[in-house]
Amino acid sequence: KDLNILYINAIIISHSSSDLLPTEGSEEASRHFLQEIVNILLAYMCKLFKRSTKVLDFHHPHQLKEGLEGFTLELSDQPENLEQLLVDCRDTLKYGVKTGHPRFFNQLSSGLDIIGLAGEWLTSTANTNMFTYEISPVFILMEEVVLRKMMDMLGWSNEEGDGIFCPGGTVSNLYSVLLARYHFFPEVKSRGMSAIPRLAMFTSSHSHYSIQKSAAVLGIGTENVLLVKCDERYVLSPAADAKDRGLYPFYVSATAGTTVYGAFDPLNDIADICERHGLWMHVDAAWGGGLLMSKRHRVKLQGIDRSSSVTWNPHKMMGVPLQCATLLVRKKGFLQECNQLCAEYLFQPDKHYDTSYDTGDKTIQCGRHVDVFKLWLMWKAKGMEGFESQINKCLENAEYLFDKLKNRTDFLLVFESKPEHSNVCFWYLPHSLRNLPPGCERDKKLHAVAPKIKAKMMEEGLTMIGYQPLGNKVNFFRCVFSNSATQREDVDFLLDEIVRLGHDL
């Protein structure tokens, strides 16, 4: 075994990338190099789930740019040998953030699914494009099957529905505005915004910022996105009138699982309003869509079947590796109608197969990454039952954290009611603030607590959680659960670590 390792090392040291496939006679060198890459990745993954390892080994930007222990970001003119490339791969993982660690609570997308990872490897190996059946036959059909399954879960009939995988929820939301505008004013596609009235969009004041970004990108203007007031849980209220401002209302975006609080808008109430006024109803379920996989929690999305379009990101609650995001549209064929430009070098109508499977003209993009396979493979591996169990566990972790915080005097919940999703928002109260009455003085001091704890937390690297202010609420911690590896002991550790880092503030 030792001789074999020495032999492999000798091959790697003496070769460069030009000695790998497709160079003739390079199969052995290529195999040994990739085996070493797999060994690096396996070692990383095995450590990833051990709680004795750090979430991150933090360095400031200038430190990484200057180079650390032989790791440099600079690019050389001459090729480096394979040994150096392996070192670079190890160091890249070493200095990165372990988002799959059970104690990473910082973002909505976390965890590492081994089946999903295998799917990503296969996808990259195939290295094909999703614009035509001609070059991506299996993946195109997989996309159709998966999207149909997701549309069935929304409650749409087989006669309804279309969809596409998108590079993230922001692009999915952009599509929804693009489609809604084309629905009411198809002439905008050829004549532009000058040919149509000034438009108005509605969304809650705590919807994702991508709704406003879509208005900016499409020439509607952020000032014409009317932010509707919300109740305490930031749920969309059924009231707004744009006509007094000379605007043409056409689109409403409801949120199923807000980014910060994890709140759900009342979809049936909003659907009633949209039907009454003839508005396009979009549901941004990028974060909350995964709850449709759970019999216990899908009631929170009641009314989603009445929407015109839906954003649903399996790379969030369902734990699929980034990126994996979808846009689902109730009107069949409408994506094609809105975006089609019939580029003749790709979409020839006289091909010998059914060209309705050439999906590229449905999209804004030309080249499109294969995002479906890892989700399809995970669905095969887990089934609905597996996803349901995974999602229920994440929400149980959130309830566990909520119950712990509710019974402590050194923490303060942002909301006294149980979380609707896996988001739990709270403040930590150091000893110096516990006897201060609520008010401006305490808020000013409390606002500085979370950033100071977060800075210490990143320097030590044992866990990671996000914070932010929102509205009139000063900086608070937001803990989110989407990692199936996280256990209650990790929740306990998080609270203990916050207390340890912040007790003397």
Short mmCIF file of N, CA and C in Angstrom, two decimals, residues 243-346:
data_model
loop_
_atom_site.label_atom_id
_atom_site.label_comp_id
_atom_site.label_asym_id
_atom_site.label_seq_id
_atom_site.Cartn_x
_atom_site.Cartn_y
_atom_site.Cartn_z
N LYS A 243 -54.34 53.44 -8.73
CA LYS A 243 -54.94 54.24 -9.81
C LYS A 243 -54.91 55.73 -9.51
N ASP A 244 -54.93 56.07 -8.20
CA ASP A 244 -54.85 57.48 -7.84
C ASP A 244 -53.54 58.10 -8.29
N ARG A 245 -52.52 57.28 -8.47
CA ARG A 245 -51.21 57.77 -8.92
C ARG A 245 -51.04 57.66 -10.42
N GLY A 246 -52.10 57.31 -11.12
CA GLY A 246 -52.02 57.19 -12.57
C GLY A 246 -51.29 55.96 -13.04
N LEU A 247 -51.26 54.92 -12.21
CA LEU A 247 -50.56 53.69 -12.55
C LEU A 247 -51.56 52.59 -12.91
N TYR A 248 -51.07 51.61 -13.67
CA TYR A 248 -51.89 50.47 -14.08
C TYR A 248 -51.48 49.27 -13.25
N PRO A 249 -52.32 48.86 -12.28
CA PRO A 249 -51.97 47.69 -11.46
C PRO A 249 -52.05 46.42 -12.30
N PHE A 250 -51.04 45.55 -12.18
CA PHE A 250 -51.06 44.33 -12.98
C PHE A 250 -50.52 43.10 -12.24
N TYR A 251 -49.83 43.28 -11.13
CA TYR A 251 -49.06 42.16 -10.56
C TYR A 251 -49.01 42.27 -9.04
N VAL A 252 -49.21 41.11 -8.39
CA VAL A 252 -49.05 41.00 -6.94
C VAL A 252 -48.10 39.84 -6.65
N SER A 253 -47.12 40.06 -5.81
CA SER A 253 -46.25 38.99 -5.34
C SER A 253 -46.51 38.74 -3.87
N ALA A 254 -47.06 37.56 -3.57
CA ALA A 254 -47.23 37.12 -2.19
C ALA A 254 -46.02 36.27 -1.81
N THR A 255 -45.73 36.23 -0.52
CA THR A 255 -44.55 35.49 -0.06
C THR A 255 -44.97 34.32 0.81
N ALA A 256 -44.47 33.14 0.47
CA ALA A 256 -44.69 31.95 1.29
C ALA A 256 -43.36 31.59 1.94
N GLY A 257 -43.14 32.19 3.11
CA GLY A 257 -41.87 32.01 3.83
C GLY A 257 -40.95 33.19 3.59
N THR A 258 -41.15 34.27 4.35
CA THR A 258 -40.29 35.43 4.18
C THR A 258 -38.88 35.12 4.64
N THR A 259 -37.92 35.85 4.08
CA THR A 259 -36.51 35.54 4.29
C THR A 259 -36.10 35.65 5.76
N VAL A 260 -36.57 36.69 6.43
CA VAL A 260 -36.13 36.93 7.81
C VAL A 260 -37.01 36.20 8.81
N TYR A 261 -38.33 36.44 8.74
CA TYR A 261 -39.21 35.88 9.76
C TYR A 261 -39.80 34.51 9.40
N GLY A 262 -39.74 34.14 8.13
CA GLY A 262 -40.35 32.88 7.72
C GLY A 262 -41.86 32.93 7.76
N ALA A 263 -42.45 34.10 7.51
CA ALA A 263 -43.90 34.27 7.58
C ALA A 263 -44.56 33.95 6.24
N PHE A 264 -45.84 33.56 6.32
CA PHE A 264 -46.60 33.19 5.13
C PHE A 264 -47.77 34.16 4.94
N ASP A 265 -47.83 34.74 3.75
CA ASP A 265 -48.97 35.60 3.42
C ASP A 265 -50.24 34.75 3.27
N PRO A 266 -51.41 35.34 3.53
CA PRO A 266 -52.69 34.61 3.39
C PRO A 266 -53.04 34.47 1.90
N LEU A 267 -52.65 33.37 1.30
CA LEU A 267 -52.72 33.23 -0.15
C LEU A 267 -54.14 33.24 -0.69
N ASN A 268 -55.07 32.62 0.03
CA ASN A 268 -56.46 32.63 -0.46
C ASN A 268 -57.06 34.03 -0.47
N ASP A 269 -56.77 34.81 0.58
CA ASP A 269 -57.28 36.19 0.62
C ASP A 269 -56.70 37.01 -0.53
N ILE A 270 -55.42 36.82 -0.78
CA ILE A 270 -54.76 37.57 -1.86
C ILE A 270 -55.29 37.11 -3.22
N ALA A 271 -55.53 35.82 -3.36
CA ALA A 271 -56.09 35.30 -4.61
C ALA A 271 -57.47 35.89 -4.88
N ASP A 272 -58.27 36.07 -3.84
CA ASP A 272 -59.60 36.68 -4.01
C ASP A 272 -59.47 38.08 -4.59
N ILE A 273 -58.53 38.85 -4.04
CA ILE A 273 -58.32 40.22 -4.51
C ILE A 273 -57.83 40.22 -5.96
N CYS A 274 -56.88 39.35 -6.26
CA CYS A 274 -56.34 39.30 -7.62
C CYS A 274 -57.40 38.90 -8.64
N GLU A 275 -58.25 37.97 -8.27
CA GLU A 275 -59.33 37.57 -9.18
C GLU A 275 -60.35 38.70 -9.36
N ARG A 276 -60.63 39.40 -8.28
CA ARG A 276 -61.61 40.48 -8.34
C ARG A 276 -61.13 41.61 -9.24
N HIS A 277 -59.81 41.89 -9.19
CA HIS A 277 -59.27 43.03 -9.94
C HIS A 277 -58.50 42.63 -11.20
N GLY A 278 -58.49 41.34 -11.49
CA GLY A 278 -57.81 40.88 -12.71
C GLY A 278 -56.30 41.05 -12.66
N LEU A 279 -55.68 40.71 -11.54
CA LEU A 279 -54.24 40.88 -11.38
C LEU A 279 -53.52 39.53 -11.48
N TRP A 280 -52.28 39.55 -11.93
CA TRP A 280 -51.43 38.36 -11.95
C TRP A 280 -50.96 38.10 -10.53
N MET A 281 -51.19 36.90 -10.04
CA MET A 281 -50.77 36.55 -8.68
C MET A 281 -49.56 35.62 -8.74
N HIS A 282 -48.44 36.13 -8.24
CA HIS A 282 -47.23 35.33 -8.12
C HIS A 282 -47.02 34.98 -6.65
N VAL A 283 -46.55 33.77 -6.38
CA VAL A 283 -46.19 33.37 -5.02
C VAL A 283 -44.70 33.08 -4.98
N ASP A 284 -43.98 33.88 -4.21
CA ASP A 284 -42.55 33.63 -4.00
C ASP A 284 -42.43 32.64 -2.85
N ALA A 285 -42.35 31.36 -3.23
CA ALA A 285 -42.20 30.27 -2.25
C ALA A 285 -40.80 29.70 -2.33
N ALA A 286 -39.83 30.56 -2.64
CA ALA A 286 -38.44 30.10 -2.73
C ALA A 286 -38.04 29.38 -1.44
N TRP A 287 -38.40 29.95 -0.31
CA TRP A 287 -38.02 29.39 0.98
C TRP A 287 -39.09 28.44 1.51
N GLY A 288 -40.35 28.79 1.34
CA GLY A 288 -41.43 28.00 1.95
C GLY A 288 -41.97 26.88 1.09
N GLY A 289 -41.60 26.83 -0.20
CA GLY A 289 -42.17 25.82 -1.08
C GLY A 289 -41.91 24.40 -0.64
N GLY A 290 -40.78 24.17 0.01
CA GLY A 290 -40.45 22.83 0.47
C GLY A 290 -41.47 22.26 1.44
N LEU A 291 -42.21 23.12 2.13
CA LEU A 291 -43.21 22.64 3.08
C LEU A 291 -44.36 21.89 2.40
N LEU A 292 -44.48 22.05 1.08
CA LEU A 292 -45.48 21.27 0.34
C LEU A 292 -45.18 19.78 0.42
N MET A 293 -43.93 19.42 0.73
CA MET A 293 -43.54 18.02 0.84
C MET A 293 -43.98 17.40 2.17
N SER A 294 -44.48 18.23 3.08
CA SER A 294 -44.84 17.77 4.42
C SER A 294 -46.36 17.82 4.62
N LYS A 295 -46.95 16.68 4.94
CA LYS A 295 -48.40 16.66 5.21
C LYS A 295 -48.73 17.53 6.41
N ARG A 296 -47.80 17.63 7.35
CA ARG A 296 -48.04 18.40 8.57
C ARG A 296 -48.03 19.91 8.32
N HIS A 297 -47.21 20.36 7.37
CA HIS A 297 -46.99 21.80 7.23
C HIS A 297 -47.50 22.41 5.92
N ARG A 298 -47.95 21.59 4.97
CA ARG A 298 -48.34 22.16 3.68
C ARG A 298 -49.58 23.05 3.76
N VAL A 299 -50.33 22.95 4.85
CA VAL A 299 -51.51 23.80 5.02
C VAL A 299 -51.13 25.28 5.03
N LYS A 300 -49.88 25.59 5.36
CA LYS A 300 -49.43 26.99 5.40
C LYS A 300 -49.40 27.63 4.02
N LEU A 301 -49.44 26.80 2.98
CA LEU A 301 -49.44 27.31 1.61
C LEU A 301 -50.81 27.13 0.96
N GLN A 302 -51.84 27.00 1.77
CA GLN A 302 -53.19 26.83 1.23
C GLN A 302 -53.55 28.02 0.35
N GLY A 303 -54.01 27.75 -0.88
CA GLY A 303 -54.34 28.81 -1.83
C GLY A 303 -53.30 28.97 -2.92
N ILE A 304 -52.16 28.28 -2.79
CA ILE A 304 -51.10 28.43 -3.79
C ILE A 304 -51.56 27.90 -5.15
N ASP A 305 -52.53 27.00 -5.15
CA ASP A 305 -53.06 26.47 -6.41
C ASP A 305 -53.75 27.52 -7.25
N ARG A 306 -54.11 28.64 -6.67
CA ARG A 306 -54.81 29.71 -7.38
C ARG A 306 -53.85 30.74 -7.99
N SER A 307 -52.57 30.54 -7.81
CA SER A 307 -51.58 31.50 -8.29
C SER A 307 -51.39 31.38 -9.80
N SER A 308 -50.85 32.45 -10.39
CA SER A 308 -50.49 32.45 -11.81
C SER A 308 -49.10 31.89 -12.02
N SER A 309 -48.22 32.09 -11.03
CA SER A 309 -46.84 31.60 -11.12
C SER A 309 -46.29 31.43 -9.71
N VAL A 310 -45.27 30.58 -9.61
CA VAL A 310 -44.68 30.25 -8.30
C VAL A 310 -43.17 30.11 -8.45
N THR A 311 -42.45 30.69 -7.51
CA THR A 311 -41.01 30.43 -7.35
C THR A 311 -40.83 29.41 -6.23
N TRP A 312 -40.06 28.36 -6.52
CA TRP A 312 -39.82 27.30 -5.52
C TRP A 312 -38.37 26.86 -5.68
N ASN A 313 -37.57 27.00 -4.61
CA ASN A 313 -36.14 26.67 -4.65
C ASN A 313 -35.85 25.38 -3.88
N PRO A 314 -35.71 24.25 -4.56
CA PRO A 314 -35.33 23.02 -3.85
C PRO A 314 -33.96 23.09 -3.18
N HIS A 315 -33.11 24.07 -3.59
CA HIS A 315 -31.81 24.15 -2.92
C HIS A 315 -31.91 24.81 -1.54
N LYS A 316 -33.09 25.17 -1.14
CA LYS A 316 -33.25 25.70 0.22
C LYS A 316 -33.77 24.59 1.13
N MET A 317 -35.05 24.55 1.37
CA MET A 317 -35.58 23.65 2.40
C MET A 317 -35.40 22.18 2.08
N MET A 318 -35.30 21.83 0.81
CA MET A 318 -35.18 20.42 0.42
C MET A 318 -33.73 19.93 0.42
N GLY A 319 -32.77 20.85 0.62
CA GLY A 319 -31.38 20.45 0.81
C GLY A 319 -30.65 20.02 -0.46
N VAL A 320 -31.15 20.40 -1.63
CA VAL A 320 -30.47 20.06 -2.88
C VAL A 320 -29.25 20.98 -3.02
N PRO A 321 -28.11 20.48 -3.48
CA PRO A 321 -26.94 21.36 -3.64
C PRO A 321 -27.23 22.55 -4.55
N LEU A 322 -26.65 23.69 -4.22
CA LEU A 322 -26.80 24.89 -5.04
C LEU A 322 -26.25 24.64 -6.44
N GLN A 323 -26.87 25.18 -7.46
CA GLN A 323 -28.12 25.87 -7.47
C GLN A 323 -29.20 24.96 -7.97
N CYS A 324 -30.44 25.14 -7.46
CA CYS A 324 -31.57 24.36 -7.93
C CYS A 324 -32.83 25.15 -7.60
N ALA A 325 -33.28 25.94 -8.55
CA ALA A 325 -34.43 26.82 -8.35
C ALA A 325 -35.37 26.70 -9.55
N THR A 326 -36.66 26.83 -9.28
CA THR A 326 -37.63 26.66 -10.36
C THR A 326 -38.63 27.81 -10.41
N LEU A 327 -39.13 28.05 -11.62
CA LEU A 327 -40.31 28.89 -11.82
C LEU A 327 -41.39 27.99 -12.41
N LEU A 328 -42.57 28.03 -11.81
CA LEU A 328 -43.71 27.25 -12.27
C LEU A 328 -44.80 28.22 -12.71
N VAL A 329 -45.37 27.98 -13.89
CA VAL A 329 -46.35 28.88 -14.49
C VAL A 329 -47.62 28.10 -14.80
N ARG A 330 -48.76 28.62 -14.38
CA ARG A 330 -50.01 27.86 -14.55
C ARG A 330 -50.45 27.77 -16.00
N LYS A 331 -50.22 28.81 -16.78
CA LYS A 331 -50.67 28.84 -18.18
C LYS A 331 -49.69 28.08 -19.05
N LYS A 332 -50.10 26.96 -19.58
CA LYS A 332 -49.23 26.10 -20.38
C LYS A 332 -48.85 26.81 -21.68
N GLY A 333 -47.56 26.72 -22.03
CA GLY A 333 -47.08 27.31 -23.27
C GLY A 333 -46.75 28.78 -23.19
N PHE A 334 -47.01 29.40 -22.04
CA PHE A 334 -46.85 30.85 -21.95
C PHE A 334 -45.39 31.26 -21.87
N LEU A 335 -44.55 30.45 -21.24
CA LEU A 335 -43.12 30.75 -21.22
C LEU A 335 -42.57 30.84 -22.64
N GLN A 336 -42.97 29.89 -23.47
CA GLN A 336 -42.51 29.88 -24.86
C GLN A 336 -43.02 31.10 -25.61
N GLU A 337 -44.29 31.40 -25.43
CA GLU A 337 -44.89 32.53 -26.14
C GLU A 337 -44.22 33.85 -25.76
N CYS A 338 -43.91 34.01 -24.50
CA CYS A 338 -43.32 35.27 -24.03
C CYS A 338 -41.88 35.44 -24.48
N ASN A 339 -41.10 34.36 -24.47
CA ASN A 339 -39.65 34.47 -24.67
C ASN A 339 -39.14 34.03 -26.03
N GLN A 340 -39.97 33.39 -26.81
CA GLN A 340 -39.51 32.80 -28.07
C GLN A 340 -39.01 33.83 -29.06
N LEU A 341 -37.81 33.53 -29.62
CA LEU A 341 -37.26 34.36 -30.69
C LEU A 341 -36.79 33.53 -31.90
N CYS A 342 -36.95 32.21 -31.81
CA CYS A 342 -36.73 31.29 -32.94
C CYS A 342 -35.33 31.42 -33.57
N ALA A 343 -34.30 31.41 -32.75
CA ALA A 343 -32.94 31.45 -33.29
C ALA A 343 -32.70 30.23 -34.16
N GLU A 344 -32.42 30.44 -35.43
CA GLU A 344 -32.38 29.34 -36.39
C GLU A 344 -31.19 28.41 -36.20
N TYR A 345 -30.12 28.89 -35.57
CA TYR A 345 -28.96 28.03 -35.40
C TYR A 345 -29.18 27.00 -34.29
N LEU A 346 -30.25 27.16 -33.49
CA LEU A 346 -30.56 26.20 -32.43
C LEU A 346 -31.92 25.53 -32.61
#
